[in-house]
Coordinates of C-alpha atoms in Angstrom, one line a residue:
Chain A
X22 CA 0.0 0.0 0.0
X23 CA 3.2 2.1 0.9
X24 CA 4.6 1.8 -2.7
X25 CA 1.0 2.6 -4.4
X26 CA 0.8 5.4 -2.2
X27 CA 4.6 6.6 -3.6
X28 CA 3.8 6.0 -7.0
X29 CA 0.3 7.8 -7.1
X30 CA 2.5 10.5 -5.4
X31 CA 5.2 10.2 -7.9
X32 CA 2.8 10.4 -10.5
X33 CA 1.1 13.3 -9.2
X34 CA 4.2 14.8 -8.8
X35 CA 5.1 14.6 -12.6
X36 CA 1.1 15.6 -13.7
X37 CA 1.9 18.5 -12.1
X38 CA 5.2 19.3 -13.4
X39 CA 3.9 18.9 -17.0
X40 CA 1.1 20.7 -16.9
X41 CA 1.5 23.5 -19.5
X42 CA 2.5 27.1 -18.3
X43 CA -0.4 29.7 -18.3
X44 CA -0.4 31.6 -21.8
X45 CA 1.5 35.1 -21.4
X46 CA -0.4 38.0 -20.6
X47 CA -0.4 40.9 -23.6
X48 CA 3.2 42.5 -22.5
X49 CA 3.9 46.4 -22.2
X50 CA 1.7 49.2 -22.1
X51 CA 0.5 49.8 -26.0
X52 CA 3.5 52.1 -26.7
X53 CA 4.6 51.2 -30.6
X54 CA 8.4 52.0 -31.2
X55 CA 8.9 54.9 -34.1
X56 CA 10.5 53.0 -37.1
X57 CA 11.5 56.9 -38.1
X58 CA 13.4 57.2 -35.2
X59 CA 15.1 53.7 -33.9
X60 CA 18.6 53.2 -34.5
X61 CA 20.8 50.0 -34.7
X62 CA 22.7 47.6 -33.2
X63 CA 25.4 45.7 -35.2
X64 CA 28.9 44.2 -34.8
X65 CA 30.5 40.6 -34.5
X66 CA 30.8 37.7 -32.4
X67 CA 34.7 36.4 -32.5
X68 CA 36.5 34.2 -30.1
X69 CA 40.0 34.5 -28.6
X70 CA 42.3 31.8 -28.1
X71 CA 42.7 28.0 -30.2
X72 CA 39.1 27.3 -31.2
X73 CA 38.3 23.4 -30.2
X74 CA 38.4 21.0 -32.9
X75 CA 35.3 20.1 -33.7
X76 CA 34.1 16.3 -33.0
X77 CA 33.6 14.0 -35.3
X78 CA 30.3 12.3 -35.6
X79 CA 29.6 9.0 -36.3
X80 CA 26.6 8.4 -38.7
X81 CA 26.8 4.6 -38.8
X82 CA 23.8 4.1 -36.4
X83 CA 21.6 5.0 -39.4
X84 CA 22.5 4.0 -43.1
X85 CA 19.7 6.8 -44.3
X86 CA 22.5 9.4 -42.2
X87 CA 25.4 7.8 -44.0
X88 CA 23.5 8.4 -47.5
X89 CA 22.7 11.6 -47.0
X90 CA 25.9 13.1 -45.1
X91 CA 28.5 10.1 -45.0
X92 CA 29.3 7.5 -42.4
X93 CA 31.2 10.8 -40.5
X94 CA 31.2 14.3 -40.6
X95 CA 32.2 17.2 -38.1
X96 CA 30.3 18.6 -35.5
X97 CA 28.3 22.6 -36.1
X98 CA 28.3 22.9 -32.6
X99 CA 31.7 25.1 -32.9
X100 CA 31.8 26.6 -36.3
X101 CA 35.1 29.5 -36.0
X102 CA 36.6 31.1 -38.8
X103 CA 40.1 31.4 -39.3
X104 CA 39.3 34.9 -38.5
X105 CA 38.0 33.6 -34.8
X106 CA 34.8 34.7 -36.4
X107 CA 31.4 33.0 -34.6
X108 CA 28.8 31.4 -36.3
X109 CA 25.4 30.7 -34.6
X110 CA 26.3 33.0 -31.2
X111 CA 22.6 33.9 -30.3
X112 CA 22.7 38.3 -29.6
X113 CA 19.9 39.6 -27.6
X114 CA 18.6 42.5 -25.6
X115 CA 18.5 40.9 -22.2
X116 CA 17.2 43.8 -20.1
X117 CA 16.2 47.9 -20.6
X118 CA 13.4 47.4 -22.7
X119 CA 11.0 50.4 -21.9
X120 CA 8.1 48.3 -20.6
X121 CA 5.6 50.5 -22.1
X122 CA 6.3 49.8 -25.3
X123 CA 4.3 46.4 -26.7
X124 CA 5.1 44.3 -29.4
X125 CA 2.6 42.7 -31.8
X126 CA 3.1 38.5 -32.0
X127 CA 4.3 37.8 -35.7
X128 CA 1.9 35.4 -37.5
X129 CA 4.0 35.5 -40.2
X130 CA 7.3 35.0 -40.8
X131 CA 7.1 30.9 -39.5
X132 CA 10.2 30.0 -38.4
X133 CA 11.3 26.9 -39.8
X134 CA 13.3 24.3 -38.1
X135 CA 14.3 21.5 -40.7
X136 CA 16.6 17.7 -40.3
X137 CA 18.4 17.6 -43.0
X138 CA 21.5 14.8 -43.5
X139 CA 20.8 14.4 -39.8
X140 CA 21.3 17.6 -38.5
X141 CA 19.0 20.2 -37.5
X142 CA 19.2 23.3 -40.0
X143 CA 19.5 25.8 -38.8
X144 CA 21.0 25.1 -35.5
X145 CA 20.4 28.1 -33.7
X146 CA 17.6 30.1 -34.5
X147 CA 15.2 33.1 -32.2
X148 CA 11.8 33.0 -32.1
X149 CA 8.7 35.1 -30.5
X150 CA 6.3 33.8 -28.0
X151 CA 3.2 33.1 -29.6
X152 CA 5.1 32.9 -33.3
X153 CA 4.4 29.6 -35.3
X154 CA 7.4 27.2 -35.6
X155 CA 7.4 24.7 -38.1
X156 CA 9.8 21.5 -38.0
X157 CA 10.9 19.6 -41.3
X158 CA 11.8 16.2 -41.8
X159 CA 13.6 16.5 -45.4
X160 CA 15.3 13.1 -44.5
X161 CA 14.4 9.9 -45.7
X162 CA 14.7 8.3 -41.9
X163 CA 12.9 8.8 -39.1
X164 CA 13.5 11.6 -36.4
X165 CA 11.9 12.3 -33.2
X166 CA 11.6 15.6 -31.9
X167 CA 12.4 16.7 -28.7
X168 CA 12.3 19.9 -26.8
X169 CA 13.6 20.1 -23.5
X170 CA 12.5 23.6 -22.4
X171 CA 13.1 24.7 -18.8
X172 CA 10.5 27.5 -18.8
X173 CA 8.1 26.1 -21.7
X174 CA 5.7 22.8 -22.1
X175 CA 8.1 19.9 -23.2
X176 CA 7.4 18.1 -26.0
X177 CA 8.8 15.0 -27.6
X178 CA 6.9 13.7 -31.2
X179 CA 7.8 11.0 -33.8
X180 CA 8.5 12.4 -37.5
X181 CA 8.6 10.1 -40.2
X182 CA 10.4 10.5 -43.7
X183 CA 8.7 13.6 -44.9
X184 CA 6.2 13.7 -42.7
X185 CA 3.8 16.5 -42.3
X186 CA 5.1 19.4 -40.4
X187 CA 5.4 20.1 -36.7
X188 CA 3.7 23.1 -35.5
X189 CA 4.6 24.7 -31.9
X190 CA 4.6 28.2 -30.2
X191 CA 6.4 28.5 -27.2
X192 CA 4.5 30.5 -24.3
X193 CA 6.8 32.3 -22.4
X194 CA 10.6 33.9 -23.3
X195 CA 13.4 31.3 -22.8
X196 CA 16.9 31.0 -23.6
X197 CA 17.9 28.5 -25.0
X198 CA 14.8 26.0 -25.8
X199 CA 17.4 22.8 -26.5
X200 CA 16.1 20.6 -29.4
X201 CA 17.3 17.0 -29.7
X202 CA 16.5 13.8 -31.8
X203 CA 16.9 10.7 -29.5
X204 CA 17.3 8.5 -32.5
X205 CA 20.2 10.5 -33.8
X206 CA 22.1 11.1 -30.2
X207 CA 24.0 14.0 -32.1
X208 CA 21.2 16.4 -33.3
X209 CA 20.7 19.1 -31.5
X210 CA 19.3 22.2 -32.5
X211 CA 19.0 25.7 -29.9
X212 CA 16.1 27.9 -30.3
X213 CA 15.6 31.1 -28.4
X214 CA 12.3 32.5 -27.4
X215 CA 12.0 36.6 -26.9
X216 CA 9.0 38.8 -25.7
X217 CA 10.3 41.3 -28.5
X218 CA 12.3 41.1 -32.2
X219 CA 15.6 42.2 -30.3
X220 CA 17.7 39.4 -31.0
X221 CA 20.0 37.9 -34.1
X222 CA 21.9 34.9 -34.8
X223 CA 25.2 35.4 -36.2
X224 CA 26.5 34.4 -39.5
X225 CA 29.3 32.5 -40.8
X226 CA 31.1 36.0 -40.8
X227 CA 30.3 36.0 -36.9
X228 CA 28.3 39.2 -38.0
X229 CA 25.2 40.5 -36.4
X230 CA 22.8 42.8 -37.0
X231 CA 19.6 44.0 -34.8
X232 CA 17.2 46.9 -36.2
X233 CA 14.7 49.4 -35.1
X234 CA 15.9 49.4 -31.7
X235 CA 14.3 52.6 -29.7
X236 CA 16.8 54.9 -28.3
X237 CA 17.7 53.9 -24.8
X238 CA 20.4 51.6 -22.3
X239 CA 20.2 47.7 -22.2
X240 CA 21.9 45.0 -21.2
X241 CA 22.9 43.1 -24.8
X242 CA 23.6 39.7 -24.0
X243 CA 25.4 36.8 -26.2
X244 CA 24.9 33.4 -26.1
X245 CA 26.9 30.4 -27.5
X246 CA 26.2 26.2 -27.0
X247 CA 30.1 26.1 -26.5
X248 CA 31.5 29.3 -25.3
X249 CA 28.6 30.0 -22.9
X250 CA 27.5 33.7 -22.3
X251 CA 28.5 37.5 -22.0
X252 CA 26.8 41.0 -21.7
X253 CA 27.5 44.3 -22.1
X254 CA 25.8 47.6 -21.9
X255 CA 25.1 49.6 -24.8
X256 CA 23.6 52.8 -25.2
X257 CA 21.9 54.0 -28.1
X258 CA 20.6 57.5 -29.3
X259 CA 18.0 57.7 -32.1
X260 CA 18.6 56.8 -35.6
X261 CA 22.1 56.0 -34.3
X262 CA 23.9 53.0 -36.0
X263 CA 25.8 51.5 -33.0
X264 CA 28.6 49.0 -32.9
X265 CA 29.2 46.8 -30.6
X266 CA 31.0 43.8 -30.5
X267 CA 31.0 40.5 -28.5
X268 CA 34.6 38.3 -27.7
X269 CA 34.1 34.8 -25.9
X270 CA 36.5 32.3 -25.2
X271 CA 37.0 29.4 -23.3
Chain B
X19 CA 9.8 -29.7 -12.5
X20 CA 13.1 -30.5 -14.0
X21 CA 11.5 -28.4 -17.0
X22 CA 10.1 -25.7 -15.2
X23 CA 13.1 -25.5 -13.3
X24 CA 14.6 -25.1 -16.9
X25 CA 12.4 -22.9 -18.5
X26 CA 13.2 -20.8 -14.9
X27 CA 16.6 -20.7 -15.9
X28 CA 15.6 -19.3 -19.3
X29 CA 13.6 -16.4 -18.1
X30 CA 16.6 -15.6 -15.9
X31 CA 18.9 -14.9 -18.7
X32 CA 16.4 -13.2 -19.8
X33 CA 15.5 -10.7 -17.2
X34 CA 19.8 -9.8 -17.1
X35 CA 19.2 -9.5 -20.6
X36 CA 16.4 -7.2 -20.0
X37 CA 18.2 -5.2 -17.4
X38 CA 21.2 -4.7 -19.9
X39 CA 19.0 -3.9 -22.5
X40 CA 17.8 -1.2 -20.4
X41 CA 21.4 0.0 -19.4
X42 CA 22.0 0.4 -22.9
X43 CA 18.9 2.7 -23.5
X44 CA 19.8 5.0 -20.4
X45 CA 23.4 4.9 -21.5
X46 CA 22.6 5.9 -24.9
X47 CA 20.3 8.9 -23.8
X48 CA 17.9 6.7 -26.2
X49 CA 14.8 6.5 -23.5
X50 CA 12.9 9.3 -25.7
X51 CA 14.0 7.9 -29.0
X52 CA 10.3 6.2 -29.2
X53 CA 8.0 9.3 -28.3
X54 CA 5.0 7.5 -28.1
X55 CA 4.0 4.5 -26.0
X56 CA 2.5 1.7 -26.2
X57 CA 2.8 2.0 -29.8
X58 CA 6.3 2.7 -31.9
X59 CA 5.7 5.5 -34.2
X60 CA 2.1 4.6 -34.6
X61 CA 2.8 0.8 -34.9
X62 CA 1.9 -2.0 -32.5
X63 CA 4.9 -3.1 -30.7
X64 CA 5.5 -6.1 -32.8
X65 CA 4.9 -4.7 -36.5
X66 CA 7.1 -2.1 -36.4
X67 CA 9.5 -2.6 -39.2
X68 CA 13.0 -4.1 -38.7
X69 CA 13.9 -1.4 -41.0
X70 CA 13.3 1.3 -39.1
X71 CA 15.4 0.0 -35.6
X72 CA 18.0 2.7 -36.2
X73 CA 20.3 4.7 -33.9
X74 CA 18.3 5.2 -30.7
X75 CA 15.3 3.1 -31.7
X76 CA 17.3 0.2 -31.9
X77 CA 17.7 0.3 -28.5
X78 CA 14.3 1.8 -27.0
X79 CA 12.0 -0.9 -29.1
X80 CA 14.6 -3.4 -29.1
X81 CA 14.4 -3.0 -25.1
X82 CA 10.7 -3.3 -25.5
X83 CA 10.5 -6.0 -27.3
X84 CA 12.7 -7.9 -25.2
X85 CA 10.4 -7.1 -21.9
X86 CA 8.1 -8.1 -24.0
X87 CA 9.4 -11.5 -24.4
X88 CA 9.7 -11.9 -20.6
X89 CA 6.8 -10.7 -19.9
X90 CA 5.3 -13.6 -22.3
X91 CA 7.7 -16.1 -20.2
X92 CA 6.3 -14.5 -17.1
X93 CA 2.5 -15.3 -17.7
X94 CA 3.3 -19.0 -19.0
X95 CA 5.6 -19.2 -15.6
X96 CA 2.3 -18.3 -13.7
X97 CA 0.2 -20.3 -15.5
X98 CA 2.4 -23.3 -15.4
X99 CA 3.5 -22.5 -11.1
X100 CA -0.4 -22.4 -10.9
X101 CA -1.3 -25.6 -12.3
X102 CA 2.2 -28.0 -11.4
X103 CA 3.5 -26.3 -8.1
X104 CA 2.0 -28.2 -5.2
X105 CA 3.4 -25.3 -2.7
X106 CA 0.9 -22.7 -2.2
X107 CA 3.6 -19.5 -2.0
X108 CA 5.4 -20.9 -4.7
X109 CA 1.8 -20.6 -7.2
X110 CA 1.5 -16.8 -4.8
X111 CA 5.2 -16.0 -5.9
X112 CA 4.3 -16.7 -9.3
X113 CA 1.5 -14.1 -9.9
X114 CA 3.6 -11.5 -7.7
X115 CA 6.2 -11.9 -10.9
X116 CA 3.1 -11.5 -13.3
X117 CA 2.3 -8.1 -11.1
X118 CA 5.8 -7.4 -11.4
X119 CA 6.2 -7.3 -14.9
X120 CA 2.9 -5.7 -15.5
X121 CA 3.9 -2.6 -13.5
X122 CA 6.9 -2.6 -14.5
X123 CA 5.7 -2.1 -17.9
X124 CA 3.5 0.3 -16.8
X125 CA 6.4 2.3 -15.4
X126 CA 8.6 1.5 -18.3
X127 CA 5.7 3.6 -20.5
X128 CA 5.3 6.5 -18.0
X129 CA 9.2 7.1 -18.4
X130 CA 8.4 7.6 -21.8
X131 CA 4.6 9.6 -22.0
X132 CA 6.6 11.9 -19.1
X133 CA 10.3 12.5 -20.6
X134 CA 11.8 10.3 -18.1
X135 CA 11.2 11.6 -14.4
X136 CA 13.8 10.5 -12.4
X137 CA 11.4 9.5 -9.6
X138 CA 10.0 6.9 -12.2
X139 CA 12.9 6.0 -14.2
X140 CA 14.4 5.1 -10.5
X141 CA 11.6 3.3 -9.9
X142 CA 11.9 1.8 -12.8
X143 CA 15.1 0.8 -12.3
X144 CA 14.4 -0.7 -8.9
X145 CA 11.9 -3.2 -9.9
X146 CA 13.4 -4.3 -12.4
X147 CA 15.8 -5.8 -9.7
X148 CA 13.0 -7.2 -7.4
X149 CA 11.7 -9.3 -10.7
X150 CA 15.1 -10.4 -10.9
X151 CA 15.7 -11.5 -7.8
X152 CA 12.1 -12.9 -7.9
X153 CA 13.5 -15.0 -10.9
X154 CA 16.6 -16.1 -9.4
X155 CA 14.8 -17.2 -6.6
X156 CA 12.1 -19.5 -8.0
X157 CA 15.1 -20.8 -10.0
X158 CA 16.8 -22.0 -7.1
X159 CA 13.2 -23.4 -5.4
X160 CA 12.6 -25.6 -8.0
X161 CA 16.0 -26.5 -8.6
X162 CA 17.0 -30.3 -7.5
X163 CA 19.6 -28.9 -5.2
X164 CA 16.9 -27.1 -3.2
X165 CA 14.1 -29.8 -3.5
X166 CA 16.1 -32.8 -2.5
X167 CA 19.0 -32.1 -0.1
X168 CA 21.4 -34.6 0.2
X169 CA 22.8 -33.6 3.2
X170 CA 21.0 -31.4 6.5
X171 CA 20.9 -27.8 5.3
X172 CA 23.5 -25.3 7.1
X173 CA 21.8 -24.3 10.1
X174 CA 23.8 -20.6 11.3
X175 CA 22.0 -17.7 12.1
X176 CA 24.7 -15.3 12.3
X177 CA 24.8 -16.3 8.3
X178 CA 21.8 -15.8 8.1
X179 CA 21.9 -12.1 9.4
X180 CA 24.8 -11.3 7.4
X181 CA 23.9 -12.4 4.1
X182 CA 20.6 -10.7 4.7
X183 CA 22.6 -7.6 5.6
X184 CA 24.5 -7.6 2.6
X185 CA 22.0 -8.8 -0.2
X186 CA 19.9 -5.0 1.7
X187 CA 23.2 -3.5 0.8
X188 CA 23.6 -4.3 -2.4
X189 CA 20.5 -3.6 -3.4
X190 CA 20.4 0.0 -1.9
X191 CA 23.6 0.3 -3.6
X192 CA 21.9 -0.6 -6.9
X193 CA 19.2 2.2 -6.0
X194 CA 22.0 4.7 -5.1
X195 CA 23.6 4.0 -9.0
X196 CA 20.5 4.2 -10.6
X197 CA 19.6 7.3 -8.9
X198 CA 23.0 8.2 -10.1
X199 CA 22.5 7.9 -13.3
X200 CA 18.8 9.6 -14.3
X201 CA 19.8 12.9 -12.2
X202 CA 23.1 12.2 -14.4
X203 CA 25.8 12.5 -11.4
X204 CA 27.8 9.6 -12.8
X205 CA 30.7 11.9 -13.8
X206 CA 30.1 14.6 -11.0
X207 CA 33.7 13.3 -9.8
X208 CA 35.5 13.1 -12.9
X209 CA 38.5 10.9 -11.5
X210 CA 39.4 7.9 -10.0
X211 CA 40.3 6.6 -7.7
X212 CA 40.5 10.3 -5.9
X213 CA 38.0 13.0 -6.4
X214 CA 39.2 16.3 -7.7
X215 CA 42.4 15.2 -6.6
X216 CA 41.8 14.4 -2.7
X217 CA 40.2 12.0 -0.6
X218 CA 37.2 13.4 -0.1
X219 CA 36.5 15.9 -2.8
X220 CA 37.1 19.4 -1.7
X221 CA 33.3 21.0 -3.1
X222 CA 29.8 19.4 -2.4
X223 CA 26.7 19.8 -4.3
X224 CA 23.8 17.0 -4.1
X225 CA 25.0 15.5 -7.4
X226 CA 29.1 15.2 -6.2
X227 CA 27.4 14.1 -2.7
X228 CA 25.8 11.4 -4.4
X229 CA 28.5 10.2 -6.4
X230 CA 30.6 9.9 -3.4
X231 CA 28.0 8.0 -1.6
X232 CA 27.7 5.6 -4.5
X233 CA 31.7 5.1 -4.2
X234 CA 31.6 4.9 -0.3
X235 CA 28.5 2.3 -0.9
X236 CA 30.9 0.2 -3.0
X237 CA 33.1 0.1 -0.5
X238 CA 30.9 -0.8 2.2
X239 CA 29.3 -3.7 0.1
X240 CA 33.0 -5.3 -0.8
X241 CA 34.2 -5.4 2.7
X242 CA 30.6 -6.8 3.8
X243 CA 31.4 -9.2 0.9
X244 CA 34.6 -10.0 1.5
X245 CA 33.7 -10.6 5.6
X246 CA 31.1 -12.8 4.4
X247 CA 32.8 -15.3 2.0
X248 CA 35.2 -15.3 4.8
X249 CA 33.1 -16.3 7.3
X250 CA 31.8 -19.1 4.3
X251 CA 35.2 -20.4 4.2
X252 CA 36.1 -20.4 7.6
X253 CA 33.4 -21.7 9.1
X254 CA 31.7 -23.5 6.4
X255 CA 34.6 -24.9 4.1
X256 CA 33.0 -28.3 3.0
X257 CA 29.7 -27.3 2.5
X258 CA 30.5 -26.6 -1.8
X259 CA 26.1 -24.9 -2.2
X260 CA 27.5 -22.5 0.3
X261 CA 31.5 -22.0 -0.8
X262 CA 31.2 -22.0 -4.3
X263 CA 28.7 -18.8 -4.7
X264 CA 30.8 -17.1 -2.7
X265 CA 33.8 -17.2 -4.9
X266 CA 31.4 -16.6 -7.4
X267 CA 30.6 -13.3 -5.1
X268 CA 34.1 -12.2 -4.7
X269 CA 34.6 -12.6 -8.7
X270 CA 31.7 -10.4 -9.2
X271 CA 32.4 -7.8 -6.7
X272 CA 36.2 -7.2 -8.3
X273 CA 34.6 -7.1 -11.8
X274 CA 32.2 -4.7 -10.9
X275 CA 34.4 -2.6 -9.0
X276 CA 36.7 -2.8 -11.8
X277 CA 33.7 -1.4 -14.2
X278 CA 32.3 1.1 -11.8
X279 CA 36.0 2.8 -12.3
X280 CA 36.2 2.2 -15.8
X281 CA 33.1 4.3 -16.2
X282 CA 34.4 7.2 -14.7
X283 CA 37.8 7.0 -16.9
X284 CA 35.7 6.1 -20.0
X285 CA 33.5 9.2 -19.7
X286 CA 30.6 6.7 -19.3
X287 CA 31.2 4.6 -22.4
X288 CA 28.1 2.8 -23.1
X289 CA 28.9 -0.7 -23.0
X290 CA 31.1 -0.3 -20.2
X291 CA 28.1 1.4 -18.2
X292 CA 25.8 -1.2 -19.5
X293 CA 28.2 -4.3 -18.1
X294 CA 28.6 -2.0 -15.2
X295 CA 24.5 -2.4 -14.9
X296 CA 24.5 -6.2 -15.5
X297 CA 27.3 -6.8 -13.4
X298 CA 25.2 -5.1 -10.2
X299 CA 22.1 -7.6 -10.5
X300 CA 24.4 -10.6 -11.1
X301 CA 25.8 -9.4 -7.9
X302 CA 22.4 -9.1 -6.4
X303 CA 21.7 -12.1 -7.7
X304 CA 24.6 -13.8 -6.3
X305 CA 24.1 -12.2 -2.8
X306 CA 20.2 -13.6 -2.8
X307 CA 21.3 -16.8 -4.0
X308 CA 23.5 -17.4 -1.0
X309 CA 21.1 -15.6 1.5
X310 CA 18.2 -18.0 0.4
X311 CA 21.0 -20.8 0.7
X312 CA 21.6 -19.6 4.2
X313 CA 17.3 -19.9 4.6
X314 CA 16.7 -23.4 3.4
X315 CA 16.7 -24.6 6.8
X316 CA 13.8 -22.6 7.6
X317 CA 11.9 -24.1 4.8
X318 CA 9.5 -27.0 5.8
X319 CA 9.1 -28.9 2.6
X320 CA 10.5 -28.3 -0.6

């Protein structure tokens, strides 16, 4: 009777963990930023030091990997250039934000997540809360998809070979949303969730670039799956074009 | 019985099969490679395509299907207990393995619908022991040797106390690992044999306290152990249903030391984490084997 009583507790235990967060209530105070006058944020991510070689990844657990990206290939967790450039460092406004200003949820553009030759593409991506995401299965194998949110409702769904699409929208801001496919131990994708369209990925050129930002201070904040985090502050005036630039290492 | 004792010995195998089966999914980080449950992508356990048992699949349905198997072998055992066991617990023990294996199934899905809770997948883990040992056990009461005993049975109760005491410790040592390994503390202490360098490692969290307590447990169970097959071969020397399981205990105990080592300096290498996971129930095993040895005595008939 002791060990039903445990596991009806246990189980209780988890119903409650998973139940889904409440929806987010409209943010800010109606306040729409003035395209006219925003300014700019743009720079580059680099990193000092030896960059890690990346690992190599064995495909061999699945011949429909192999086919489509050979029986190994290297790792996108750590993509540096030779000019220590940083590819796929998330850049966000962590903090300033006046909270009177209010930010309609996109609709549109979706946000596409895709597997393709066994990786996730692209592997770091931002997203809104309340703006539709869309997975992809362009492989001919199987995937399953698995978020492992902190802050948002986990999920975890089977895609077959060119399957129908995955929607999701994530209900409250989280950095970083983890995506992984159990079945192919080395996908992983990282997907970060904002209250507001502050936020950029960095490109193979480590380059970054975040517009109509309203004139005030914030906290800009950097994120990267290897090299971890960093902030800054930045001040910007109106219609100013700011650089700023972001150095991690190990 | 000689053929239920048989077919016993079978779902034995089995069940360590099972258990490594199921080290190989946790050590994989395949437990989530099936979302769904009791179906495989939308199949019924046993139609799902051999096709499609790729990278973490292979191990997640494979260790289905395998539980699936035993849990086949565990309704015929209860069905065939029922209707050719003349001792009323042993036909009682037989549908406490059918509950067993039903809840543990049960569990085994749970893990799955709820991203692997730790307070399930332990559970999990922990029962899957008990059906072992429930295995192991009516192996050995419907083995010849237990049935028809050539000599008196060894009658010592300070045996009987310790074997008890180290078959608990074992086993709580077996719950201390698992719980080890779904909170994933089983590289919290990166080296071996120190931690961090020292004796006792010089920061504490509750997944480093853990670790160490699984390393002190360890050595708490081998000196039991090693006290025990002592006390076997001192006081017991010519009786072989007593002396040779206990070797058998002191092999099992240095291999699974060994492993529990060769995890940490492998980085948790699968298979060495999954032998590490078979080794502990064959040590279990070993332990209850001699305890119940220790018991027959105490048993009227049969």
């Amino acid at each position: 009777m002791k060990s039903l009583s445990c596991l009806l507790l246990s189980l209780a235990l988890v119903a409650a963990c998973s139940s889904p967060p409440p929806a987010p209530a409209p943010a800010g105070g109606g306040k729409k930023v003035d395209a006219a006058s925003a300014g700019s944020l743009a720079g580059r991510v680099t990193f000092t030091g030896t960059p890690p070689k990346p690992d190599l990844l064995r495909m061999t657990a699945d011949p429909a990997c192999v086919q489509a990206a050979g029986a190994t290939a290297p790792s996108d967790a750590v993509l540096v250039g030779t000019d220590g450039s940083v590819q796929n460092a998330f850049v966000y406004i962590k903090d300033g934000i006046d909270p009177a200003f209010s930010f309609d949820t996109p609709v549109t553009p979706v946000v596409l997540l895709d597997q393709k030759g066994c990786r996730y593409v692209p592997r770091v991506v931002g997203i809104r809360v309340g703006q539709p995401l869309e997975v992809f299965n362009s492989d001919d194998t199987l995937h399953n998809v698995h978020a492992m949110p902190m802050a948002n409702q986990e999920f975890n769904r089977g895609q077959p070979a060119k399957a129908p699409k995955l929607a999701h929208t994530f209900t409250v801001p989280e950095v970083m949303v983890r995506f992984k496919c159990n079945v192919h131990g080395w996908m992983t994708a990282h997907v970060g969730v904002m209250t507001h369209p502050y936020f950029a990925v960095t490109g193979a050129d480590g380059s970054f670039e975040i517009k109509g930002v309203p004139a005030g201070t914030y906290t800009l904040a950097v994120w990267h799956e290897e090299f971890g985090n960093g902030i800054q502050t930045v001040t910007i005036a109106d219609r100013e074009a700011k650089t700023v630039g972001f150095t991690l290492k190990q | 019985m000689l053929w239920l004792h048989r077919y016993l010995r079978l779902l034995v195998v089995c069940t360590l099969l099972l258990i490594a089966a199921g080290g190989m999914v946790t050590s994989t980080h395949s437990g989530l490679a099936v979302p769904d449950w009791p179906t495989t992508y939308g199949y019924s356990m046993f139609t799902f395509p051999a096709s499609k048992m790729v990278g973490g699949i292979f191990y997640e349905h494979g260790h289905r299907l395998i539980a699936s198997g035993v849990g086949f072998l565990t309704i015929g055992l209860a069905v065939w207990l029922w209707r050719a066991d003349a001792r009323r617990w042993m036909r009682r023990l037989g549908i406490i393995a059918l509950a067993a294996v039903i809840v543990q199934g049960i569990l085994g899905g749970l893990t799955v619908r709820y991203f692997l809770p730790a307070p399930i997948s332990i559970g999990h883990a922990g029962l899957a022991q008990l059906f072992f040992c429930l295995t192991v056990s009516l192996a050995l009461f419907t083995s010849r040797s237990w049935l028809v005993a050539a000599t008196p049975a060894v009658d010592d109760a300070r045996l009987r106390h310790r074997m008890v005491l180290l078959t608990a410790l074992v086993y709580g040592q077996i719950l201390l690992g698992a719980t080890m390994r779904h909170v994933g503390a089983g590289l919290a202490i990166p080296d071996f044999p120190l931690a961090f360098g020292h004796v006792l490692p010089p920061v504490w969290t509750p997944q480093i306290a853990l670790h160490f307590a699984h390393r002190v447990g360890a050595m708490i169970v081998t000196i039991v152990a090693l006290v025990n097959v002592g006390y076997i071969w001192t006081r017991h020397r010519g009786r072989p249903e007593l002396v040779r399981p206990a070797w058998m205990l002191v092999l099992a105990v240095a291999i699974q030391v060994s492993l529990g080592a060769a995890v940490v300096l492998s980085g948790k290498q699968p298979i060495i984490n999954t032998l590490h996971v078979a080794t502990g129930a064959t040590v279990l095993a070993i332990s209850l084997f001699l305890t119940l040895r220790t018991f027959r005595v105490r048993f009227a008939m049969g």
